[in-house]
């Protein structure tokens, strides 16, 4: 291990949208950077090599001096946006890639086909994901000239939860309700945690197949904007539109997403939302579609929050995940009588997940050191 007086350096990485790195020294943030600051490719995803070197340079250390690198996901992200990415190339055979692209449409048209593709996905992940994960760790270690044992993988939504909880200006001694909600990450689109005495307990998770975030992203694409990037335009369009004559659209959209207890539910998988919208909403006024979608998002999110507060009887909230970039929905949550205190992670999307990963890693090393009497 290390001497007691030697600083502990933990680096967290995000390779999803807004890829970047965050570096902690003895649990304190000393540097944080996004990869697109160096490449000038906005919201770039992929391995944040420039951000890593920047963080280490600011801290005045070499990469080999890092005690731990924490990846903010379990499953490797298939991002290959620059030649600098060290992630695995897409070696999927051409015929299988064609099948993969066509499968969602066939699933939507023929319900029985979902069984075929779901079985195929399970078999594929069981066979290839473990070796993909190991290979990616080796590739990253080789790129950084680092011991692979210094690299660990963490659940995507747990990293969101750590970001939300530990980014608060003042840590409360009271139990905290931590809620995460995004498009998808490691098979999950939303999660509910109770944090008490620094211990995280997951109460509920919503599958990525019933995603509120992907619902709004699909609306964004349907309206001609760029999903996962221009959702704010949908929110602005809804703000400028009077809420009238949209009950028909509300009824159509309510089949895509609703709340049951602590989970979001959907009549069809999230990957089919685009087909449903094109089939049911074609030709309708885009302003009213945006207004209806915003209403669905606000109502779903506030219902979910109220259910969580009611069940846990915890009134202090910490929130993270890309859905909480929707400021109008956040205002609705803040006005709930059952919410006494609310903190939203700074830039709550994946961009801040490097921080959550680093916070987790530091606590892990401290716990190990304490157990060994260090």
CSV table of C-alpha atoms in Angstrom, one decimal:
chain,number,residue,atom,x,y,z
A,1,UNK,CA,0.0,0.0,0.0
A,2,UNK,CA,1.1,3.6,0.5
A,3,UNK,CA,2.6,5.4,3.5
A,4,UNK,CA,0.1,7.1,5.7
A,5,UNK,CA,1.3,10.6,4.9
A,6,UNK,CA,1.3,10.0,1.1
A,7,UNK,CA,-1.6,11.7,-0.7
A,8,UNK,CA,-4.3,9.5,-2.2
A,9,UNK,CA,-5.1,10.3,-5.9
A,10,UNK,CA,-8.3,8.9,-7.4
A,11,UNK,CA,-9.3,9.6,-11.0
A,12,UNK,CA,-12.9,9.2,-12.2
A,13,UNK,CA,-13.7,8.8,-15.9
A,14,UNK,CA,-16.8,9.4,-18.0
A,15,UNK,CA,-16.7,8.0,-21.6
A,16,UNK,CA,-20.4,8.8,-22.4
A,17,UNK,CA,-21.6,12.1,-23.8
A,18,UNK,CA,-19.5,14.9,-22.5
A,19,UNK,CA,-16.6,12.6,-21.8
A,20,UNK,CA,-14.2,13.8,-19.2
A,21,UNK,CA,-12.1,13.2,-16.1
A,22,UNK,CA,-12.1,14.3,-12.4
A,23,UNK,CA,-9.2,14.0,-10.0
A,24,UNK,CA,-9.4,13.8,-6.2
A,25,UNK,CA,-6.5,14.3,-3.8
A,26,UNK,CA,-7.3,13.0,-0.4
A,27,UNK,CA,-11.0,13.3,-1.2
A,28,UNK,CA,-10.9,16.9,-2.5
A,29,UNK,CA,-11.4,17.9,-6.1
A,30,UNK,CA,-8.1,19.2,-7.6
A,31,UNK,CA,-8.9,19.1,-11.3
A,32,UNK,CA,-11.8,18.3,-13.6
A,33,UNK,CA,-12.0,18.6,-17.4
A,34,UNK,CA,-14.1,17.6,-20.4
A,35,UNK,CA,-12.5,16.1,-23.4
A,36,UNK,CA,-14.3,18.4,-25.8
A,37,UNK,CA,-12.4,21.4,-24.3
A,38,UNK,CA,-9.3,20.0,-26.0
A,39,UNK,CA,-10.7,18.4,-29.2
A,40,UNK,CA,-13.3,21.1,-29.9
A,41,UNK,CA,-15.9,18.4,-30.7
A,42,UNK,CA,-18.9,19.4,-28.6
A,43,UNK,CA,-20.3,16.7,-26.3
A,44,UNK,CA,-17.7,14.3,-27.5
A,45,UNK,CA,-17.9,10.7,-26.2
A,46,UNK,CA,-15.0,8.3,-26.0
A,47,UNK,CA,-11.8,7.8,-24.0
A,48,UNK,CA,-10.9,11.2,-22.4
A,49,UNK,CA,-7.1,10.9,-22.8
A,50,UNK,CA,-6.5,14.7,-23.0
A,51,UNK,CA,-8.6,15.4,-20.0
A,52,UNK,CA,-6.7,12.7,-18.0
A,53,UNK,CA,-3.3,14.2,-18.8
A,54,UNK,CA,-4.7,17.7,-18.0
A,55,UNK,CA,-5.9,16.6,-14.6
A,56,UNK,CA,-2.6,15.0,-13.7
A,57,UNK,CA,-0.7,18.0,-14.9
A,58,UNK,CA,-2.7,20.4,-12.7
A,59,UNK,CA,-2.1,18.1,-9.7
A,60,UNK,CA,1.6,17.9,-10.5
A,61,UNK,CA,1.7,14.1,-10.7
A,62,UNK,CA,2.5,11.4,-13.2
A,63,UNK,CA,-0.2,9.0,-14.3
A,64,UNK,CA,1.6,6.1,-12.5
A,65,UNK,CA,1.2,8.0,-9.2
A,66,UNK,CA,-2.6,7.5,-9.4
A,67,UNK,CA,-3.8,5.1,-6.7
A,68,UNK,CA,-7.0,4.2,-8.6
A,69,UNK,CA,-8.9,4.9,-11.8
A,70,UNK,CA,-12.7,4.4,-11.7
A,71,UNK,CA,-14.8,4.0,-14.8
A,72,UNK,CA,-18.4,5.2,-14.4
A,73,UNK,CA,-20.0,2.2,-16.0
A,74,UNK,CA,-19.9,-1.6,-16.0
A,75,UNK,CA,-20.6,-2.3,-19.7
A,76,UNK,CA,-18.1,-0.7,-22.1
A,77,UNK,CA,-19.6,2.1,-24.1
A,78,UNK,CA,-19.4,1.6,-27.9
A,79,UNK,CA,-18.0,5.1,-28.6
A,80,UNK,CA,-15.4,5.4,-31.3
A,81,UNK,CA,-15.6,9.1,-32.1
A,82,UNK,CA,-11.9,9.8,-32.4
A,83,UNK,CA,-8.7,8.0,-33.3
A,84,UNK,CA,-7.6,8.5,-29.7
A,85,UNK,CA,-10.3,6.3,-28.3
A,86,UNK,CA,-8.8,3.1,-26.9
A,87,UNK,CA,-12.1,1.3,-26.7
A,88,UNK,CA,-12.7,-1.9,-28.6
A,89,UNK,CA,-13.4,-1.5,-32.3
A,90,UNK,CA,-16.8,-2.6,-33.6
A,91,UNK,CA,-15.8,-6.1,-34.9
A,92,UNK,CA,-19.4,-7.2,-35.4
A,93,UNK,CA,-19.8,-9.0,-38.7
A,94,UNK,CA,-21.5,-7.0,-41.4
A,95,UNK,CA,-24.5,-9.3,-41.6
A,96,UNK,CA,-25.0,-9.1,-37.8
A,97,UNK,CA,-24.8,-5.3,-37.9
A,98,UNK,CA,-27.5,-5.2,-40.5
A,99,UNK,CA,-29.6,-7.5,-38.4
A,100,UNK,CA,-29.0,-5.3,-35.4
A,101,UNK,CA,-30.1,-2.2,-37.3
A,102,UNK,CA,-33.3,-3.8,-38.6
A,103,UNK,CA,-34.3,-5.7,-35.5
A,104,UNK,CA,-36.1,-2.8,-33.6
A,105,UNK,CA,-38.5,-2.2,-36.5
A,106,UNK,CA,-39.3,-5.9,-36.8
A,107,UNK,CA,-39.8,-6.0,-33.0
A,108,UNK,CA,-42.3,-3.1,-33.2
A,109,UNK,CA,-44.2,-4.7,-36.1
A,110,UNK,CA,-44.2,-8.3,-34.8
A,111,UNK,CA,-44.5,-8.6,-31.0
A,112,UNK,CA,-43.3,-12.3,-31.1
A,113,UNK,CA,-40.0,-11.2,-32.6
A,114,UNK,CA,-39.1,-9.5,-29.3
A,115,UNK,CA,-38.6,-12.9,-27.8
A,116,UNK,CA,-36.1,-13.8,-30.5
A,117,UNK,CA,-34.0,-10.7,-30.2
A,118,UNK,CA,-34.2,-10.6,-26.3
A,119,UNK,CA,-32.9,-14.1,-26.2
A,120,UNK,CA,-30.2,-13.2,-28.7
A,121,UNK,CA,-29.1,-10.2,-26.7
A,122,UNK,CA,-28.9,-12.3,-23.5
A,123,UNK,CA,-26.8,-14.9,-25.1
A,124,UNK,CA,-24.5,-12.3,-26.7
A,125,UNK,CA,-23.9,-10.4,-23.5
A,126,UNK,CA,-23.3,-13.6,-21.5
A,127,UNK,CA,-20.8,-14.8,-24.1
A,128,UNK,CA,-18.9,-11.6,-24.9
A,129,UNK,CA,-19.4,-8.9,-22.3
A,130,UNK,CA,-17.0,-10.3,-19.7
A,131,UNK,CA,-14.1,-10.6,-22.2
A,132,UNK,CA,-15.0,-7.1,-23.6
A,133,UNK,CA,-14.7,-5.6,-20.2
A,134,UNK,CA,-11.4,-7.3,-19.5
A,135,UNK,CA,-10.0,-6.3,-22.9
A,136,UNK,CA,-11.0,-2.7,-22.4
A,137,UNK,CA,-9.3,-2.6,-19.0
A,138,UNK,CA,-6.2,-3.9,-20.6
A,139,UNK,CA,-6.4,-1.4,-23.5
A,140,UNK,CA,-6.8,1.5,-21.1
A,141,UNK,CA,-4.0,0.3,-18.9
A,142,UNK,CA,-1.7,0.0,-22.0
A,143,UNK,CA,-2.6,3.4,-23.2
A,144,UNK,CA,-1.8,5.0,-19.9
A,145,UNK,CA,1.1,2.7,-19.0
A,146,UNK,CA,-0.6,1.7,-15.8
A,147,UNK,CA,-1.2,-1.4,-13.8
A,148,UNK,CA,-4.6,-2.9,-14.9
A,149,UNK,CA,-5.3,-3.7,-11.2
A,150,UNK,CA,-5.6,0.1,-10.6
A,151,UNK,CA,-8.7,0.3,-12.8
A,152,UNK,CA,-12.2,-0.6,-11.6
A,153,UNK,CA,-15.7,-0.5,-13.1
A,154,UNK,CA,-18.7,1.0,-11.3
A,155,UNK,CA,-22.4,1.0,-12.0
A,156,UNK,CA,-23.5,4.0,-14.0
A,157,UNK,CA,-26.4,5.0,-11.8
A,158,UNK,CA,-24.5,4.4,-8.6
A,159,UNK,CA,-22.0,7.0,-9.9
A,160,UNK,CA,-24.8,9.4,-10.6
A,161,UNK,CA,-26.0,8.8,-7.0
A,162,UNK,CA,-22.5,9.5,-5.6
A,163,UNK,CA,-22.3,12.7,-7.7
A,164,UNK,CA,-25.6,13.9,-6.4
A,165,UNK,CA,-24.9,13.1,-2.7
A,166,UNK,CA,-21.2,14.3,-2.4
A,167,UNK,CA,-21.6,17.4,-4.5
A,168,UNK,CA,-23.9,19.0,-1.9
A,169,UNK,CA,-22.4,22.1,-0.3
A,170,UNK,CA,-23.0,20.6,3.2
A,171,UNK,CA,-23.4,17.0,4.0
A,172,UNK,CA,-26.4,16.5,6.2
A,173,UNK,CA,-26.5,14.1,9.2
A,174,UNK,CA,-30.1,13.2,8.2
A,175,UNK,CA,-31.0,10.4,5.8
A,176,UNK,CA,-31.0,11.6,2.2
A,177,UNK,CA,-33.2,10.4,-0.7
A,178,UNK,CA,-31.1,10.2,-3.8
A,179,UNK,CA,-32.8,9.9,-7.1
A,180,UNK,CA,-31.2,9.3,-10.5
A,181,UNK,CA,-33.0,9.5,-13.9
A,182,UNK,CA,-31.5,9.5,-17.4
A,183,UNK,CA,-31.8,7.8,-20.8
A,184,UNK,CA,-30.0,4.6,-19.8
A,185,UNK,CA,-26.8,3.3,-18.2
A,186,UNK,CA,-25.8,-0.3,-17.4
A,187,UNK,CA,-29.4,-1.5,-18.1
A,188,UNK,CA,-31.0,1.1,-15.8
A,189,UNK,CA,-32.8,4.4,-16.6
A,190,UNK,CA,-33.8,5.5,-13.0
A,191,UNK,CA,-33.0,4.5,-9.5
A,192,UNK,CA,-34.0,5.4,-5.9
A,193,UNK,CA,-31.4,5.3,-3.1
A,194,UNK,CA,-31.5,6.0,0.6
A,195,UNK,CA,-28.2,7.3,2.0
A,196,UNK,CA,-27.7,7.1,5.7
A,197,UNK,CA,-24.5,7.4,7.6
A,198,UNK,CA,-22.7,7.5,4.2
A,199,UNK,CA,-24.1,4.1,3.3
A,200,UNK,CA,-26.0,3.8,0.0
A,201,UNK,CA,-29.0,1.4,-0.2
A,202,UNK,CA,-30.8,1.0,-3.5
A,203,UNK,CA,-34.6,0.7,-3.1
A,204,UNK,CA,-35.6,0.5,-6.7
A,205,UNK,CA,-34.4,0.5,-10.3
A,206,UNK,CA,-36.2,1.1,-13.6
A,207,UNK,CA,-35.1,-0.9,-16.6
A,208,UNK,CA,-33.7,1.0,-19.6
A,209,UNK,CA,-36.7,-0.5,-21.5
A,210,UNK,CA,-39.0,1.9,-19.6
A,211,UNK,CA,-37.0,5.1,-19.8
A,212,UNK,CA,-38.4,8.6,-19.1
A,213,UNK,CA,-35.2,10.0,-20.5
A,214,UNK,CA,-35.4,8.1,-23.8
A,215,UNK,CA,-39.1,9.1,-24.0
A,216,UNK,CA,-38.0,12.8,-24.1
A,217,UNK,CA,-35.1,12.0,-26.4
A,218,UNK,CA,-37.4,10.3,-28.8
A,219,UNK,CA,-39.7,13.4,-28.8
A,220,UNK,CA,-36.6,15.5,-29.4
A,221,UNK,CA,-35.7,13.5,-32.5
A,222,UNK,CA,-39.3,13.4,-33.7
A,223,UNK,CA,-39.5,17.2,-33.6
A,224,UNK,CA,-36.3,17.4,-35.7
A,225,UNK,CA,-33.8,18.2,-33.0
A,226,UNK,CA,-30.7,16.3,-32.0
A,227,UNK,CA,-31.5,13.8,-29.2
A,228,UNK,CA,-29.3,13.8,-26.1
A,229,UNK,CA,-28.2,17.3,-27.1
A,230,UNK,CA,-31.1,19.6,-27.9
A,231,UNK,CA,-33.8,18.6,-25.4
A,232,UNK,CA,-33.7,22.1,-24.1
A,233,UNK,CA,-35.2,23.3,-27.4
A,234,UNK,CA,-38.2,21.0,-26.8
A,235,UNK,CA,-38.6,22.5,-23.3
A,236,UNK,CA,-38.4,26.0,-24.8
A,237,UNK,CA,-40.9,25.2,-27.5
A,238,UNK,CA,-43.3,23.9,-24.9
A,239,UNK,CA,-42.9,27.0,-22.8
A,240,UNK,CA,-43.9,29.2,-25.7
A,241,UNK,CA,-47.0,27.2,-26.4
A,242,UNK,CA,-50.3,27.6,-24.7
A,243,UNK,CA,-51.6,24.4,-23.1
A,244,UNK,CA,-54.7,23.7,-25.1
A,245,UNK,CA,-56.0,21.2,-27.5
A,246,UNK,CA,-53.4,18.6,-26.5
A,247,UNK,CA,-55.5,16.1,-24.6
A,248,UNK,CA,-55.5,13.8,-27.6
A,249,UNK,CA,-51.7,13.8,-27.8
A,250,UNK,CA,-51.5,13.4,-24.0
A,251,UNK,CA,-53.5,10.2,-24.3
A,252,UNK,CA,-51.3,8.9,-27.0
A,253,UNK,CA,-48.1,9.7,-25.1
A,254,UNK,CA,-49.4,8.2,-21.8
A,255,UNK,CA,-49.0,4.8,-23.4
A,256,UNK,CA,-45.3,5.3,-23.7
A,257,UNK,CA,-44.5,6.3,-20.1
A,258,UNK,CA,-46.2,6.3,-16.7
A,259,UNK,CA,-45.3,5.7,-13.0
A,260,UNK,CA,-46.1,2.7,-10.8
A,261,UNK,CA,-44.7,3.1,-7.3
A,262,UNK,CA,-41.0,3.8,-7.6
A,263,UNK,CA,-40.6,2.7,-11.2
A,264,UNK,CA,-41.5,4.0,-14.6
A,265,UNK,CA,-43.5,1.8,-16.9
A,266,UNK,CA,-44.2,1.6,-20.6
A,267,UNK,CA,-46.5,-0.3,-22.9
A,268,UNK,CA,-43.6,-0.8,-25.4
A,269,UNK,CA,-39.8,-1.0,-25.0
A,270,UNK,CA,-38.0,2.4,-25.2
A,271,UNK,CA,-36.2,1.3,-28.3
A,272,UNK,CA,-39.6,1.4,-30.1
A,273,UNK,CA,-40.6,4.9,-29.1
A,274,UNK,CA,-39.4,6.4,-32.4
A,275,UNK,CA,-41.6,4.1,-34.5
A,276,UNK,CA,-44.6,4.7,-32.3
A,277,UNK,CA,-44.3,8.5,-32.5
A,278,UNK,CA,-43.9,8.4,-36.3
A,279,UNK,CA,-47.0,6.2,-36.6
A,280,UNK,CA,-49.3,8.0,-34.1
A,281,UNK,CA,-48.2,11.7,-34.2
A,282,UNK,CA,-47.3,12.3,-37.9
A,283,UNK,CA,-48.7,15.6,-39.1
A,284,UNK,CA,-49.6,16.9,-35.7
A,285,UNK,CA,-48.6,20.4,-34.6
A,286,UNK,CA,-45.0,20.2,-33.3
A,287,UNK,CA,-45.6,23.0,-30.8
A,288,UNK,CA,-48.5,21.1,-29.2
A,289,UNK,CA,-46.5,17.8,-29.3
A,290,UNK,CA,-43.7,19.5,-27.4
A,291,UNK,CA,-46.1,20.9,-24.9
A,292,UNK,CA,-47.8,17.5,-24.3
A,293,UNK,CA,-44.4,15.8,-23.9
A,294,UNK,CA,-43.2,18.4,-21.4
A,295,UNK,CA,-46.5,17.9,-19.4
A,296,UNK,CA,-45.9,14.1,-19.4
A,297,UNK,CA,-42.3,14.5,-18.2
A,298,UNK,CA,-43.2,16.9,-15.5
A,299,UNK,CA,-46.2,14.9,-14.2
A,300,UNK,CA,-44.2,11.6,-14.4
A,301,UNK,CA,-41.2,13.0,-12.6
A,302,UNK,CA,-43.1,14.7,-9.8
A,303,UNK,CA,-45.3,11.6,-9.2
A,304,UNK,CA,-42.2,9.5,-9.0
A,305,UNK,CA,-40.6,11.9,-6.5
A,306,UNK,CA,-43.8,12.1,-4.4
A,307,UNK,CA,-44.0,8.3,-4.3
A,308,UNK,CA,-40.4,8.0,-3.1
A,309,UNK,CA,-40.8,10.6,-0.4
A,310,UNK,CA,-44.1,9.1,0.8
A,311,UNK,CA,-42.6,5.6,1.0
A,312,UNK,CA,-39.3,6.5,2.6
A,313,UNK,CA,-40.6,9.5,4.7
A,314,UNK,CA,-37.3,11.3,3.8
A,315,UNK,CA,-37.7,14.9,2.7
A,316,UNK,CA,-34.1,15.8,1.8
A,317,UNK,CA,-33.4,15.1,-1.8
A,318,UNK,CA,-30.2,14.9,-4.0
A,319,UNK,CA,-30.8,14.4,-7.7
A,320,UNK,CA,-28.6,13.5,-10.7
A,321,UNK,CA,-29.0,12.2,-14.3
A,322,UNK,CA,-29.7,13.9,-17.6
A,323,UNK,CA,-33.4,14.2,-17.0
A,324,UNK,CA,-32.7,16.7,-14.2
A,325,UNK,CA,-31.4,19.1,-16.9
A,326,UNK,CA,-35.0,19.9,-17.5
A,327,UNK,CA,-35.3,23.1,-15.4
A,328,UNK,CA,-39.1,23.3,-15.7
A,329,UNK,CA,-39.5,19.9,-14.2
A,330,UNK,CA,-37.0,20.7,-11.5
A,331,UNK,CA,-39.1,23.7,-10.5
A,332,UNK,CA,-42.2,21.5,-10.2
A,333,UNK,CA,-40.3,19.2,-7.8
A,334,UNK,CA,-38.9,22.1,-5.7
A,335,UNK,CA,-42.5,23.3,-5.2
A,336,UNK,CA,-43.7,20.0,-3.8
A,337,UNK,CA,-44.8,20.4,-0.2
A,338,UNK,CA,-43.2,17.1,0.8
A,339,UNK,CA,-39.8,18.3,-0.4
A,340,UNK,CA,-38.0,20.2,2.3
A,341,UNK,CA,-34.5,20.4,0.8
A,342,UNK,CA,-33.4,19.7,-2.7
A,343,UNK,CA,-29.9,19.6,-4.3
A,344,UNK,CA,-29.3,18.9,-8.0
A,345,UNK,CA,-25.8,17.8,-9.0
A,346,UNK,CA,-23.8,20.4,-11.0
A,347,UNK,CA,-24.4,19.5,-14.6
A,348,UNK,CA,-26.4,16.4,-13.6
A,349,UNK,CA,-25.9,14.5,-16.9
A,350,UNK,CA,-23.2,12.0,-17.6
A,351,UNK,CA,-20.7,14.9,-17.7
A,352,UNK,CA,-20.5,14.9,-13.9
A,353,UNK,CA,-20.3,11.1,-13.5
A,354,UNK,CA,-16.5,11.2,-13.4
A,355,UNK,CA,-16.9,13.0,-10.1
A,356,UNK,CA,-19.2,10.3,-8.7
A,357,UNK,CA,-16.8,7.6,-9.8
A,358,UNK,CA,-13.9,9.3,-8.1
A,359,UNK,CA,-15.8,9.9,-4.9
A,360,UNK,CA,-16.7,6.2,-4.8
A,361,UNK,CA,-13.1,5.2,-5.4
A,362,UNK,CA,-11.7,7.4,-2.7
A,363,UNK,CA,-14.1,6.0,-0.1
A,364,UNK,CA,-13.2,2.5,-1.2
A,365,UNK,CA,-9.5,3.1,-0.7
A,366,UNK,CA,-10.1,4.8,2.7
A,367,UNK,CA,-12.2,1.9,3.9
A,368,UNK,CA,-9.5,-0.6,2.8
A,369,UNK,CA,-6.8,1.5,4.5
A,370,UNK,CA,-8.8,1.7,7.7
A,371,UNK,CA,-9.4,-2.1,7.6
A,372,UNK,CA,-5.6,-2.6,7.3
A,373,UNK,CA,-4.8,-0.2,10.1
A,374,UNK,CA,-3.4,2.5,7.7
